[in-house]
Coordinates of C-alpha atoms in Angstrom, one line a residue:
X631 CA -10.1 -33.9 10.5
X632 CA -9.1 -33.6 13.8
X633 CA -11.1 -30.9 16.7
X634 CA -9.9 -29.5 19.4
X635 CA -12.0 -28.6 21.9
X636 CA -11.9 -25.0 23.5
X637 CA -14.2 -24.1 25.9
X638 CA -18.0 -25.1 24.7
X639 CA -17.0 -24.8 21.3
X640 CA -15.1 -27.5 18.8
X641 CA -12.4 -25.9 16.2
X642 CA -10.5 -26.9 13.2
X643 CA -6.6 -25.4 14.0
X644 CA -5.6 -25.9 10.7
X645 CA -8.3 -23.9 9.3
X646 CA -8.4 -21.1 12.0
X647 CA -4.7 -20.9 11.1
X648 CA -4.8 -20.2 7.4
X649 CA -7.8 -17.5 8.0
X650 CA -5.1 -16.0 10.8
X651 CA -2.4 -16.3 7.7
X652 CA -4.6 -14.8 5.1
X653 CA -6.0 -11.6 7.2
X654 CA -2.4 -11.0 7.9
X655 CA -1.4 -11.1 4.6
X656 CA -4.6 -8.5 3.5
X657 CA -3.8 -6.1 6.2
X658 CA 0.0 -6.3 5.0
X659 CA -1.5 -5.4 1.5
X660 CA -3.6 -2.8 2.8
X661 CA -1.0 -0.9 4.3
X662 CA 1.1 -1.4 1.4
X663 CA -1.4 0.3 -0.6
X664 CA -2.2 3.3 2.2
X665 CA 1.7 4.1 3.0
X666 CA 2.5 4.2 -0.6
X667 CA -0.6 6.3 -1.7
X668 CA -0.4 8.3 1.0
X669 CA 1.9 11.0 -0.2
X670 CA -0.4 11.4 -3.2
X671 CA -3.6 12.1 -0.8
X672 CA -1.2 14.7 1.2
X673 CA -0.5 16.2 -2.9
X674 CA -4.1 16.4 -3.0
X675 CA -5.1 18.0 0.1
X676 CA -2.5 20.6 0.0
X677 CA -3.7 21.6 -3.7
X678 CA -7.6 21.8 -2.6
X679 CA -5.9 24.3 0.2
X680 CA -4.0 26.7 -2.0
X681 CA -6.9 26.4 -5.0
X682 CA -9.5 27.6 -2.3
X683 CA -8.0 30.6 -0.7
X684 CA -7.6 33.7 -2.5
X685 CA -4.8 36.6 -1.8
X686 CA -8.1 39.1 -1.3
X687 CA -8.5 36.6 2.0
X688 CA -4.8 37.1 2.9
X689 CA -4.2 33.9 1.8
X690 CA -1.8 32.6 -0.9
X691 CA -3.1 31.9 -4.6
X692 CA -1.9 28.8 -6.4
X693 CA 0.7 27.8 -5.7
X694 CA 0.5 29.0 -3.0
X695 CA 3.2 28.2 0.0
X696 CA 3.6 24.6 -0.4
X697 CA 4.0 24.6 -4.2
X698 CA 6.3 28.2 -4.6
X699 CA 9.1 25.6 -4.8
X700 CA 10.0 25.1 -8.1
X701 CA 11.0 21.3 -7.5
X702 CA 7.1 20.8 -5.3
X703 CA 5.9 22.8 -8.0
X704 CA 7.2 21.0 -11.2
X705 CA 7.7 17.5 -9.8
X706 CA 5.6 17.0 -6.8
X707 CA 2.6 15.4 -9.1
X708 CA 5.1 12.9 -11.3
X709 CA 6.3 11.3 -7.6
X710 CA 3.2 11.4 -5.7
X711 CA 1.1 10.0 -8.7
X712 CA 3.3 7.8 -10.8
X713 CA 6.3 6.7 -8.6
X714 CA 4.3 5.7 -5.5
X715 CA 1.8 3.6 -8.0
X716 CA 4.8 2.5 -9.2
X717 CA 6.8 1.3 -6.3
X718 CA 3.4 -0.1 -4.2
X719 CA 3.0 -2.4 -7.7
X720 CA 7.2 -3.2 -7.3
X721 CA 6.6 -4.5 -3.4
X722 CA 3.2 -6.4 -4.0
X723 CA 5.2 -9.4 -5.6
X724 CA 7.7 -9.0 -2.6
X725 CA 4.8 -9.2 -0.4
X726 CA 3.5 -12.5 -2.5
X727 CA 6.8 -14.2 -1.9
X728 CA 7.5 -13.5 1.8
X729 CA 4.1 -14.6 2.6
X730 CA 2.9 -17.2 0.6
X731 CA 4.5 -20.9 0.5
X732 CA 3.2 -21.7 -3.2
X733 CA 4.2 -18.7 -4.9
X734 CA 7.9 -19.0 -3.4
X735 CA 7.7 -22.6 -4.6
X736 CA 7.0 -21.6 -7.6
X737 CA 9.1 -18.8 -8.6
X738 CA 11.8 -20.4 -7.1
X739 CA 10.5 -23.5 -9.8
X740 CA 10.8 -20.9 -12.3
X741 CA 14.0 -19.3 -11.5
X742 CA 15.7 -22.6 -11.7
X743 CA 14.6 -23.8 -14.6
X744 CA 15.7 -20.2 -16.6
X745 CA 18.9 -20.9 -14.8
X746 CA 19.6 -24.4 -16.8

């Protein structure tokens, strides 16, 4: 295995690059995960709001101004909790085959041999 020496201290640049690769690859899944279930966390925080304010307090009661909508109020829940699970579990094999060389290898494997 070859070194290279930077500074005082002696690295492997093979193996500093696959740990650069594979943190990339987690924060791309991370944010995957946070942009996708983000519109449910936005579902949540605006029902804790409405649930907790009463119209004696000159507030609205459920539901309140951000569900009086009849589309917020009757499909709001179905997109936020089953459509963004949904399409963050559609992009995650995307995600596999843009960044990883063995999984494209072998889907592309696989593909071909369906296709004979």
């Amino acid at each position: 295995r070859k070194f290279v020496q930077e500074g005082r201290r002696m690295r492997r640049p093979l193996v500093d690059a696959a740990k650069r690769q594979a943190s990339w690859t987690i924060l791309i899944f991370t944010l995957t995960y946070l942009i996708f279930n983000l519109p449910h966390c936005i579902n949540m925080i605006l029902w804790m709001i409405t649930m907790n304010r009463t119209v004696e307090e000159g507030y609205y009661s459920y539901p309140g101004p951000f569900y009086d909508n009849k589309f917020m109020y009757a499909y709001s829940w179905n997109i936020t909790e089953v459509l963004s699970c949904g399409l963050n579990s559609a992009c995650n094999p995307l995600v596999y085959y843009c960044r990883m060389s063995a999984y494209r290898k072998w889907l592309n494997g696989q593909v071909r041999e369906v296709g004979k």
